[in-house]
Coordinates of C-alpha atoms in Angstrom, one line a residue:
M1 CA 7.6 -124.8 13.3
T2 CA 4.8 -122.4 15.3
L3 CA 4.6 -119.3 16.6
A4 CA 4.1 -120.9 20.3
D5 CA 7.8 -123.0 20.0
I6 CA 9.2 -119.3 20.0
N7 CA 10.2 -117.8 22.6
W8 CA 8.2 -115.1 23.3
P9 CA 9.2 -114.0 26.9
L10 CA 12.9 -113.6 25.6
I11 CA 12.1 -111.4 22.5
L12 CA 10.0 -109.3 24.8
A13 CA 12.8 -109.0 27.5
G14 CA 15.2 -108.2 24.9
L15 CA 13.1 -105.2 23.9
G16 CA 12.3 -104.2 27.4
L17 CA 16.1 -104.1 27.2
F18 CA 17.2 -102.5 24.7
L19 CA 15.0 -98.7 25.8
F20 CA 16.0 -99.1 28.9
G21 CA 19.1 -99.5 28.1
I22 CA 18.6 -96.7 25.4
D23 CA 17.0 -94.5 28.0
Y24 CA 19.1 -95.6 31.0
M25 CA 21.9 -94.2 28.6
G26 CA 20.8 -90.7 27.6
D27 CA 19.7 -90.3 31.3
G28 CA 23.5 -91.0 31.7
L29 CA 24.4 -88.9 29.0
K30 CA 22.0 -86.1 30.2
S31 CA 23.3 -86.1 33.4
Y32 CA 26.8 -86.1 33.3
A33 CA 26.3 -83.3 29.9
G34 CA 24.6 -81.3 32.4
D35 CA 23.0 -77.7 31.3
K36 CA 25.1 -77.9 28.4
L37 CA 23.3 -80.0 25.9
K38 CA 20.5 -77.0 27.0
D39 CA 23.2 -74.4 26.3
I40 CA 24.5 -76.1 23.1
I41 CA 21.4 -75.5 22.1
D42 CA 20.6 -72.4 23.2
K43 CA 23.3 -70.8 22.1
Y44 CA 23.8 -72.6 18.2
T45 CA 21.1 -72.2 17.2
S46 CA 20.9 -68.8 15.2
S47 CA 19.7 -70.0 11.6
P48 CA 18.2 -73.1 10.4
V49 CA 21.6 -74.8 8.8
K50 CA 23.0 -75.1 12.0
G51 CA 19.8 -76.0 14.1
I52 CA 19.8 -79.1 12.3
L53 CA 23.4 -79.5 12.8
I54 CA 23.1 -79.0 17.0
G55 CA 20.1 -81.4 16.0
A56 CA 21.9 -84.0 15.4
L57 CA 24.3 -84.2 17.3
V58 CA 22.6 -83.8 20.4
T59 CA 20.6 -87.2 19.3
C60 CA 23.5 -89.1 18.8
L61 CA 24.3 -88.3 22.2
I62 CA 21.4 -89.0 23.8
Q63 CA 20.1 -91.0 21.7
S64 CA 16.3 -89.8 21.4
S65 CA 15.0 -87.5 19.5
S66 CA 12.0 -87.2 21.3
G67 CA 14.6 -85.4 24.3
T68 CA 16.0 -83.0 22.0
T69 CA 12.7 -82.2 20.0
A70 CA 11.9 -82.1 24.3
L71 CA 14.9 -80.5 25.3
T72 CA 13.8 -77.7 21.6
I73 CA 9.8 -77.9 23.3
G74 CA 11.5 -75.8 26.5
L75 CA 13.5 -73.7 24.2
I76 CA 10.8 -72.3 22.4
R77 CA 8.3 -72.0 25.5
S78 CA 10.9 -69.5 27.1
G79 CA 10.9 -67.3 24.2
L80 CA 14.6 -67.6 23.5
M81 CA 13.8 -69.7 19.5
N82 CA 11.0 -69.3 17.4
L83 CA 9.8 -71.7 15.6
N84 CA 12.1 -71.0 12.6
Q85 CA 15.2 -72.9 14.5
A86 CA 13.2 -75.8 15.7
V87 CA 11.8 -76.8 12.9
G88 CA 16.4 -77.3 11.9
I89 CA 16.9 -79.4 15.0
I90 CA 13.9 -81.4 14.9
M91 CA 15.0 -82.0 11.1
G92 CA 18.6 -82.8 12.7
A93 CA 17.2 -85.5 15.6
N94 CA 16.2 -87.5 12.9
I95 CA 19.4 -87.4 11.6
G96 CA 21.1 -87.8 14.4
T97 CA 18.2 -91.5 15.5
V98 CA 21.0 -93.1 12.8
I99 CA 23.7 -93.7 15.0
T100 CA 21.7 -96.3 16.9
S101 CA 20.7 -98.1 14.0
V102 CA 24.4 -98.0 12.8
L103 CA 25.6 -99.3 16.3
V104 CA 23.0 -102.1 15.7
G105 CA 24.9 -102.9 12.5
L106 CA 28.1 -102.9 14.0
K107 CA 27.2 -105.6 15.3
I108 CA 28.6 -105.2 18.5
S109 CA 26.3 -108.0 21.1
K110 CA 28.6 -109.8 21.7
Y111 CA 30.9 -107.5 24.3
A112 CA 27.6 -106.3 25.7
V113 CA 28.3 -108.0 29.1
Y114 CA 31.4 -106.9 29.2
F115 CA 30.2 -103.3 29.6
I116 CA 27.3 -103.6 31.7
I117 CA 30.3 -106.1 34.1
I118 CA 32.0 -102.7 33.6
G119 CA 28.8 -100.6 35.1
A120 CA 28.1 -101.8 37.5
F121 CA 31.4 -102.1 39.4
V122 CA 31.8 -98.6 38.3
S123 CA 28.5 -97.5 39.7
M124 CA 29.0 -99.5 42.7
F125 CA 32.8 -98.3 43.8
S126 CA 32.4 -95.1 43.0
K127 CA 31.9 -92.1 44.9
N128 CA 32.5 -89.5 42.4
K129 CA 29.6 -88.2 40.5
K130 CA 30.4 -88.3 36.9
S131 CA 31.8 -91.9 37.1
K132 CA 28.9 -92.3 38.6
Y133 CA 27.5 -90.6 35.5
L134 CA 30.4 -92.6 33.4
S135 CA 29.1 -95.4 34.2
Q136 CA 25.4 -95.5 34.1
I137 CA 26.0 -94.5 30.3
I138 CA 28.5 -97.9 30.1
F139 CA 25.2 -99.6 31.8
G140 CA 22.7 -98.6 30.2
F141 CA 24.9 -98.8 26.4
G142 CA 24.9 -103.1 27.5
C143 CA 21.8 -103.4 27.9
L144 CA 20.7 -102.3 25.3
F145 CA 22.8 -104.4 23.1
Y146 CA 22.4 -107.3 25.5
G147 CA 18.2 -107.0 24.9
L148 CA 19.2 -106.5 21.1
D149 CA 21.0 -110.3 21.4
L150 CA 18.4 -111.7 23.1
M151 CA 15.5 -110.5 21.0
G152 CA 17.8 -111.2 17.8
N153 CA 18.2 -114.7 18.2
N154 CA 14.9 -115.4 19.2
L155 CA 13.4 -113.7 16.4
S156 CA 15.6 -115.4 13.9
M157 CA 13.8 -118.9 14.3
I158 CA 10.3 -116.1 12.9
S159 CA 11.6 -117.4 9.5
E160 CA 10.5 -120.9 10.1
V161 CA 6.9 -120.3 10.8
P162 CA 4.4 -120.8 7.7
E163 CA 2.2 -118.5 9.5
F164 CA 5.0 -115.1 9.2
T165 CA 5.7 -116.4 5.7
Q166 CA 2.4 -116.5 4.6
I167 CA 2.5 -112.6 6.1
T168 CA 5.1 -111.3 3.9
E169 CA 4.3 -112.3 1.4
F170 CA 0.8 -110.3 1.8
L171 CA 3.0 -107.5 3.2
M172 CA 4.8 -107.9 -0.8
K173 CA 2.5 -106.5 -3.1
S174 CA 1.0 -104.4 0.1
P175 CA 3.6 -102.2 1.1
W176 CA 1.7 -99.3 2.5
L177 CA 0.4 -101.9 4.6
G178 CA 4.1 -102.5 6.0
L179 CA 4.4 -98.5 6.4
L180 CA 0.7 -98.7 8.3
G181 CA 2.7 -101.4 10.3
G182 CA 5.5 -99.8 10.9
T183 CA 3.6 -96.5 12.5
I184 CA 1.7 -98.8 15.1
L185 CA 4.4 -100.5 16.2
T186 CA 6.7 -97.3 17.0
C187 CA 3.2 -95.9 18.5
A188 CA 3.2 -99.1 20.4
I189 CA 6.4 -99.0 22.1
Q190 CA 7.3 -94.9 21.6
S191 CA 10.7 -95.5 20.4
S192 CA 11.1 -95.7 16.6
A193 CA 15.1 -97.0 17.6
A194 CA 13.7 -100.0 19.3
T195 CA 11.9 -100.6 15.8
I196 CA 14.5 -100.4 13.2
A197 CA 16.3 -102.4 15.7
I198 CA 13.6 -105.3 15.5
V199 CA 13.6 -104.8 11.6
Q200 CA 17.2 -104.9 10.8
Q201 CA 17.1 -108.2 13.4
M202 CA 14.8 -110.0 11.3
Y203 CA 16.2 -108.6 7.9
G204 CA 19.4 -109.2 8.8
A205 CA 18.2 -113.1 9.6
G206 CA 16.5 -113.5 6.5
A207 CA 12.9 -113.3 7.4
I208 CA 11.8 -110.3 5.8
G209 CA 12.9 -108.9 2.7
L210 CA 13.8 -105.6 1.6
N211 CA 11.1 -104.5 -0.1
I212 CA 9.3 -105.0 3.5
A213 CA 11.8 -103.6 5.7
L214 CA 11.6 -100.7 4.3
P215 CA 8.1 -99.9 4.7
F216 CA 8.4 -100.7 8.4
L217 CA 11.6 -98.0 8.1
F218 CA 9.4 -95.4 7.0
G219 CA 6.7 -96.2 8.9
S220 CA 8.7 -95.8 12.5
N221 CA 9.9 -92.5 11.7
I222 CA 5.6 -91.5 11.8
G223 CA 5.1 -93.6 14.9
T224 CA 7.9 -91.7 16.6
T225 CA 6.0 -87.9 16.5
I226 CA 3.5 -89.8 19.0
T227 CA 6.0 -89.1 21.9
A228 CA 5.9 -85.1 20.7
V229 CA 1.5 -85.3 20.2
L230 CA 1.3 -87.0 23.8
A231 CA 3.6 -84.4 25.3
S232 CA 2.3 -81.0 22.9
I233 CA -1.6 -82.3 24.1
G234 CA -2.9 -79.3 26.5
G235 CA 0.4 -77.2 26.1
S236 CA 1.7 -74.2 24.7
I237 CA 0.7 -73.4 21.5
P238 CA 4.8 -73.5 20.3
A239 CA 4.7 -76.6 21.5
K240 CA 2.1 -77.9 19.7
R241 CA 3.7 -75.6 16.9
A242 CA 6.8 -77.8 17.0
A243 CA 4.8 -82.1 17.6
F244 CA 2.5 -80.4 14.2
F245 CA 5.9 -79.8 12.3
H246 CA 7.6 -83.5 13.3
V247 CA 4.8 -84.9 12.2
L248 CA 4.3 -83.3 8.6
F249 CA 8.3 -83.6 8.6
N250 CA 8.0 -87.4 9.3
V251 CA 4.2 -88.6 7.1
I252 CA 5.2 -85.9 3.5
G253 CA 8.8 -86.9 4.2
S254 CA 7.5 -91.3 4.7
V255 CA 5.3 -91.1 2.0
L256 CA 7.5 -89.5 -0.5
F257 CA 9.7 -92.3 0.0
M258 CA 7.4 -94.8 -0.7
I259 CA 6.4 -93.7 -4.1
V260 CA 9.9 -94.2 -5.0
L261 CA 9.8 -97.0 -3.0
S262 CA 11.0 -99.3 -6.1
P263 CA 14.0 -97.1 -7.2
F264 CA 15.3 -96.6 -3.2
T265 CA 14.9 -100.2 -3.0
M266 CA 17.1 -100.6 -6.2
L267 CA 19.8 -98.3 -5.2
I268 CA 20.1 -100.4 -1.6
Q269 CA 20.8 -103.3 -3.9
Y270 CA 23.1 -101.4 -5.5
I271 CA 24.9 -100.4 -2.4
N272 CA 24.8 -103.6 -0.5
S273 CA 26.2 -105.8 -3.6
V274 CA 29.4 -102.7 -4.3
S275 CA 29.9 -102.7 -0.9
T276 CA 30.5 -105.3 2.0
M277 CA 28.7 -104.2 4.9
S278 CA 25.8 -106.5 7.1
P279 CA 22.1 -106.2 6.0
E280 CA 21.6 -104.7 9.6
L281 CA 24.2 -101.8 8.3
Q282 CA 22.2 -101.8 5.0
L283 CA 19.5 -101.3 6.6
A284 CA 21.2 -98.5 8.6
V285 CA 22.8 -96.4 5.3
A286 CA 18.9 -97.0 3.6
H287 CA 17.8 -95.0 7.6
G288 CA 20.9 -92.6 6.7
I289 CA 19.6 -91.5 3.5
F290 CA 15.7 -91.1 4.3
N291 CA 16.8 -88.6 6.7
I292 CA 19.4 -86.6 4.7
V293 CA 17.1 -87.1 1.7
T294 CA 13.8 -85.7 3.6
T295 CA 15.7 -82.5 5.1
I296 CA 17.7 -81.7 1.7
L297 CA 14.1 -81.3 -0.1
F298 CA 12.4 -79.4 3.5
F299 CA 14.8 -76.5 3.5
P300 CA 14.1 -74.6 0.9
F301 CA 10.2 -74.3 2.5
I302 CA 11.1 -74.2 5.8
N303 CA 9.7 -70.5 5.9
K304 CA 6.8 -70.8 4.0
I305 CA 5.6 -74.1 6.6
V306 CA 6.5 -72.1 9.5
V307 CA 3.9 -69.4 8.2
I308 CA 1.5 -72.7 7.0
I309 CA 1.8 -73.7 10.5
K310 CA 1.1 -70.9 12.6
K311 CA -2.0 -70.5 10.1
I312 CA -3.1 -73.5 10.8
I313 CA -2.4 -73.2 14.3
P314 CA -3.3 -70.1 15.7
N315 CA -2.4 -68.0 18.9
H316 CA -4.9 -65.6 19.9
S317 CA -2.4 -64.8 22.9
K318 CA 0.5 -62.5 22.7
E319 CA 3.8 -65.0 22.2
L320 CA 6.7 -64.7 24.7
Q321 CA 9.4 -63.5 21.9
M322 CA 13.1 -62.3 23.0
D323 CA 16.2 -61.4 20.8
L324 CA 19.3 -62.3 23.5
S325 CA 21.6 -61.4 20.1
E326 CA 21.3 -57.6 21.4
L327 CA 23.9 -58.2 24.0
D328 CA 26.7 -58.2 22.1
P329 CA 30.0 -58.7 23.8
H330 CA 32.2 -56.5 21.2
V331 CA 29.8 -53.5 22.3
V332 CA 31.4 -54.3 25.8
Q333 CA 34.8 -53.4 24.7
L334 CA 34.3 -50.4 22.3
F335 CA 31.2 -48.6 24.3
P336 CA 30.6 -50.0 27.8
S337 CA 28.2 -47.1 28.5
H338 CA 26.4 -48.5 25.7
A339 CA 26.3 -51.3 26.9
L340 CA 25.2 -50.7 29.6
A341 CA 22.0 -48.7 27.7
I342 CA 21.3 -52.4 25.6
A343 CA 21.2 -54.8 29.3
K344 CA 19.1 -51.4 30.8
N345 CA 16.5 -52.7 27.9
K346 CA 16.6 -56.6 28.3
I347 CA 15.8 -55.4 32.5
L348 CA 13.2 -53.7 30.8
E349 CA 11.5 -56.9 28.9
M350 CA 12.3 -58.7 31.8
G351 CA 10.6 -56.4 33.9
A352 CA 7.5 -56.5 31.1
I353 CA 7.7 -60.6 31.5
T354 CA 7.4 -60.4 35.2
V355 CA 4.4 -58.0 35.7
E356 CA 2.7 -60.3 33.0
A357 CA 3.8 -63.3 35.1
C358 CA 1.7 -61.8 38.1
E359 CA -1.1 -60.8 35.6
N360 CA -1.4 -64.8 35.0
V361 CA -1.2 -66.0 38.4
K362 CA -4.0 -63.3 39.2
E363 CA -6.4 -65.6 36.4
Y364 CA -4.8 -68.9 37.8
F365 CA -6.1 -67.3 41.2
I366 CA -9.6 -66.2 39.5
S367 CA -10.6 -69.0 36.2
K368 CA -8.2 -72.1 37.5
S369 CA -6.8 -72.4 34.0
S370 CA -4.3 -74.8 33.8
T371 CA -3.6 -72.6 30.6
A372 CA -3.0 -68.9 33.2
K373 CA -0.5 -71.7 35.2
E374 CA 1.4 -73.4 32.3
T375 CA 2.3 -69.8 31.3
V376 CA 3.3 -68.8 34.8
E377 CA 5.9 -71.1 34.2
E378 CA 6.7 -70.6 31.4
L379 CA 7.5 -66.4 32.3
E380 CA 9.4 -67.8 35.2
N381 CA 11.7 -70.1 32.9
A382 CA 12.0 -66.9 30.7
I383 CA 12.3 -65.2 33.6
N384 CA 15.5 -66.7 34.3
L385 CA 17.2 -67.6 31.4
L386 CA 17.1 -63.7 31.4
D387 CA 18.6 -63.1 34.9
K388 CA 21.7 -65.6 33.6
K389 CA 22.5 -64.1 30.2
I390 CA 21.5 -60.5 31.5
S391 CA 24.4 -61.2 34.8
E392 CA 26.9 -62.7 32.6
Y393 CA 27.0 -59.8 30.8
L394 CA 26.8 -57.2 33.5
L395 CA 29.7 -58.8 35.1
L396 CA 31.7 -58.5 31.5
I397 CA 30.9 -54.9 31.5
S398 CA 32.1 -54.8 34.8
H399 CA 35.4 -55.9 33.5
E400 CA 36.1 -52.5 31.8
Q401 CA 37.0 -48.9 33.0
L402 CA 33.9 -47.4 34.2
N403 CA 32.8 -44.0 35.2
D404 CA 31.2 -43.3 38.5
H405 CA 27.6 -43.1 36.8
D406 CA 27.9 -46.3 34.5
S407 CA 29.2 -47.9 38.1
K408 CA 25.8 -46.9 40.0
E409 CA 23.7 -47.8 36.5
Y410 CA 25.5 -50.9 36.6
F411 CA 25.4 -52.2 40.0
A412 CA 21.4 -51.1 39.6
D413 CA 21.1 -53.5 37.4
M414 CA 22.1 -56.1 39.0
K415 CA 20.5 -55.4 42.0
S416 CA 17.2 -55.5 39.9
I417 CA 17.6 -58.9 37.6
K418 CA 17.8 -60.1 41.3
D419 CA 14.9 -58.8 42.5
L420 CA 13.1 -59.8 39.4
E421 CA 13.4 -63.1 39.5
R422 CA 12.6 -63.3 42.9
V423 CA 9.0 -62.3 42.1
G424 CA 9.4 -64.5 39.4
D425 CA 9.8 -67.9 42.1
L426 CA 7.8 -66.1 44.2
C427 CA 4.3 -66.5 41.3
I428 CA 5.6 -70.1 41.0
N429 CA 5.1 -70.1 44.7
L430 CA 1.9 -68.8 44.8
T431 CA 0.4 -70.7 41.3
Q432 CA 1.3 -74.1 43.7
F433 CA -0.3 -72.4 46.3
F434 CA -3.3 -72.4 44.6
E435 CA -3.2 -76.0 42.8
A436 CA -2.4 -77.3 46.0
V437 CA -5.8 -76.2 47.2
Y438 CA -8.0 -76.7 43.9
D439 CA -6.3 -80.5 43.5
E440 CA -8.0 -81.2 47.0
K441 CA -11.1 -79.8 45.0
D442 CA -11.1 -77.2 47.7
D443 CA -11.6 -73.3 47.4
F444 CA -11.4 -69.8 49.1
S445 CA -14.1 -68.3 51.1
S446 CA -15.3 -65.0 49.3
E447 CA -13.8 -62.8 52.0
A448 CA -10.4 -64.3 51.5
K449 CA -10.3 -64.0 47.7
D450 CA -11.4 -60.6 47.8
D451 CA -8.2 -59.8 49.9
I452 CA -5.7 -61.9 47.9
I453 CA -6.7 -60.7 44.4
A454 CA -6.8 -56.9 46.5
M455 CA -3.4 -57.6 47.2
I456 CA -2.4 -59.1 43.5
N457 CA -3.6 -55.9 42.2
M458 CA -1.6 -53.7 44.8
D459 CA 1.3 -56.3 43.5
I460 CA 0.9 -55.3 39.7
E461 CA 0.8 -51.9 40.3
M462 CA 3.7 -51.7 42.3
L463 CA 5.6 -53.6 39.4
N464 CA 4.3 -51.2 36.9
H465 CA 5.5 -48.2 38.6
A466 CA 8.5 -49.6 39.8
M467 CA 10.1 -50.5 36.6
V468 CA 8.8 -46.8 35.4
A469 CA 11.3 -45.8 37.7
F470 CA 13.9 -48.2 37.3
D471 CA 14.1 -46.7 33.3
K472 CA 13.2 -43.0 34.6
H473 CA 14.1 -42.1 37.9
D474 CA 11.2 -41.0 38.1
L475 CA 10.6 -39.3 42.2
D476 CA 7.2 -39.8 41.9
D477 CA 6.9 -43.7 40.9
I478 CA 9.3 -44.0 43.6
I479 CA 7.1 -42.0 46.0
Y480 CA 4.0 -44.0 44.9
V481 CA 5.8 -47.5 45.4
D482 CA 7.3 -46.6 48.3
D483 CA 3.3 -45.6 50.1
H484 CA 2.1 -48.5 48.4
E485 CA 4.5 -50.9 50.2
S486 CA 3.3 -49.3 53.3
N487 CA 0.0 -49.7 52.3
L488 CA 0.0 -53.2 51.5
D489 CA 2.3 -54.2 54.7
Y490 CA -0.5 -53.2 56.6
Y491 CA -3.7 -54.7 54.2
N492 CA -1.6 -58.0 55.0
K493 CA -1.4 -57.4 58.1
K494 CA -5.5 -57.2 58.4
A495 CA -6.3 -60.0 56.1
K496 CA -4.2 -62.3 58.6
Q497 CA -6.2 -60.9 61.4
R498 CA -9.6 -61.8 59.1
H499 CA -7.9 -64.8 58.3
I500 CA -7.5 -65.8 62.3
Q501 CA -10.9 -64.6 62.9
R502 CA -12.7 -67.3 59.9
V503 CA -10.8 -69.5 61.9
T504 CA -11.5 -69.0 64.8
N505 CA -15.6 -68.5 63.7
K506 CA -14.9 -72.0 61.4
T507 CA -16.3 -70.3 58.7
E508 CA -12.9 -70.9 56.8
K509 CA -12.9 -75.0 56.9
S510 CA -11.3 -75.8 54.8
V511 CA -7.6 -77.1 55.8
I512 CA -5.9 -76.3 53.6
V513 CA -6.6 -73.3 53.2
N514 CA -6.5 -73.0 56.5
S515 CA -2.3 -74.1 56.2
T516 CA -1.5 -71.7 53.2
Y517 CA -3.6 -68.5 53.6
V518 CA -1.0 -67.0 56.0
D519 CA 2.3 -68.0 53.4
I520 CA 0.3 -67.1 50.1
L521 CA -0.2 -63.5 52.2
S522 CA 3.3 -63.7 52.8
N523 CA 4.6 -64.4 49.4
L524 CA 2.5 -61.3 47.8
E525 CA 3.9 -59.0 50.7
R526 CA 7.6 -60.0 49.4
I527 CA 6.5 -59.6 46.1
G528 CA 6.0 -55.7 47.0
D529 CA 9.6 -55.8 49.0
H530 CA 10.8 -56.7 45.5
C531 CA 8.9 -53.7 44.0
Q532 CA 10.2 -51.5 46.1
N533 CA 14.5 -52.4 46.0
I534 CA 13.4 -52.2 42.0
A535 CA 12.1 -48.7 43.1
E536 CA 14.8 -47.3 44.8
S537 CA 17.8 -49.7 43.1
Y538 CA 19.8 -46.7 42.1
M539 CA 18.8 -44.3 45.4
L540 CA 21.3 -47.6 47.1
E541 CA 24.9 -46.5 47.3
E542 CA 27.0 -49.7 46.1
E543 CA 28.0 -50.9 49.7
N544 CA 24.6 -51.9 50.1
F545 CA 24.1 -54.0 47.3
K546 CA 24.1 -57.6 49.3
P547 CA 22.9 -60.4 47.2
D548 CA 19.7 -61.7 48.8
Y549 CA 19.7 -65.8 48.1
E550 CA 17.3 -66.5 51.2
V551 CA 14.9 -69.0 49.6
D552 CA 11.5 -66.9 50.0
S553 CA 9.3 -70.0 50.8
A554 CA 9.0 -74.0 51.4
F555 CA 7.7 -73.8 47.4
N556 CA 10.6 -71.6 46.3
Q557 CA 12.1 -72.9 42.8

């Protein structure tokens, strides 16, 4: 038999179905669970041990260590998780990937077509959203194993090819090349699960031996880090640090196991001799031992590794870090007034983050820096999360017996949170308007730039004074915000008139600037309105509190 006799299109089709099945099933699981996965990661990762357990659990559910790492990086970027917690989740995610190789080892491929049929029919005839997500999970599960079956049936013939036999004999003498091969293959197909499945199929067919299969397995763990590395390129410093740890963890673990390859091979052979497991399941066990032992070896050095990573990848800007553990529900029942004070401190933190978001909007407008734009997005995400967490905490407080002063404090807090959240949305609106102009290689006229910068500066000053008014109830700050809000409205009106004049005179030639400029000014003016609401939050009566849920603009998030 020659290489030409093997049905390579079917092997590639099987690989494609396998990758599609994993991805489709993972998307279905994430949709079925909604935001629960992110909430689980957020809530139960107060220590590295919990992080490892949650990382393994979430990866088992979504069938993607890269997906778990992406969720984790999102929480790091929001300031709701530190690198110490994140490394636990990343290590746990590696353990969670074992579930795919275990499923492959259980040889349930013969039932794959039934999963595909059930998933397809449920998807076609069900109108319930949850049922459709469930059908997506079932269909993806079926595709995964049907693709595996296609690969396995055709890969089994490769052992009869003389050239392949020569390659395996060479690899037996050079296991480090097997490690490199596993790394390259996984980088190419972007899935360690697929690489391990291919190796399992070939090992099960007798095409390769254990001393070749294990180095490929270790290499797949190095190759899988390419996803995190690619995702971190051009990203934030926390994202780069998490990706760097992912690479460090897998490279060191793989090298250590390559050093003890002979004794590890003997251990797996001993396990094989005392069990009745299939060859595929034997490799799944080896994969599990590799990830668990590597995690145990790394665990005592987590804090030191984090320090080293921070030195290797320094952050010259201020890192966003929030501690929401202070929002303790037990304090609410014992001391509602103290709980309100805790909530207020968190709102002041939220205000500082919102000011920073406005400053980065200004930086993006002036410098067109992608880093500034990404920072706005990270800060707005943090603002949304704080809005959710503080609102939930205040809701618990509202169930307690509050005196008149505390009731007024409660309503002022609730109103201010919503206003700060709206300002965060408006910051995103502005960056999207600016991005739309810059993507077209256009720019604003110098006069238009001056008007926008002047209004952003007014908004930043007003927001700073509004937060002082919210904190100290100082009348001078309230008057300052009220006066400047009137000035902002007047300036907005004049800026629009100047813009109309430029359009009439055709000095503002950019079509996209002409179509978005008035919206930009309106968004800046609305920020001023929310600043005034925050400054006057303690002056408004309780019955006047009506949450404003209107959409601020077409770009509102």
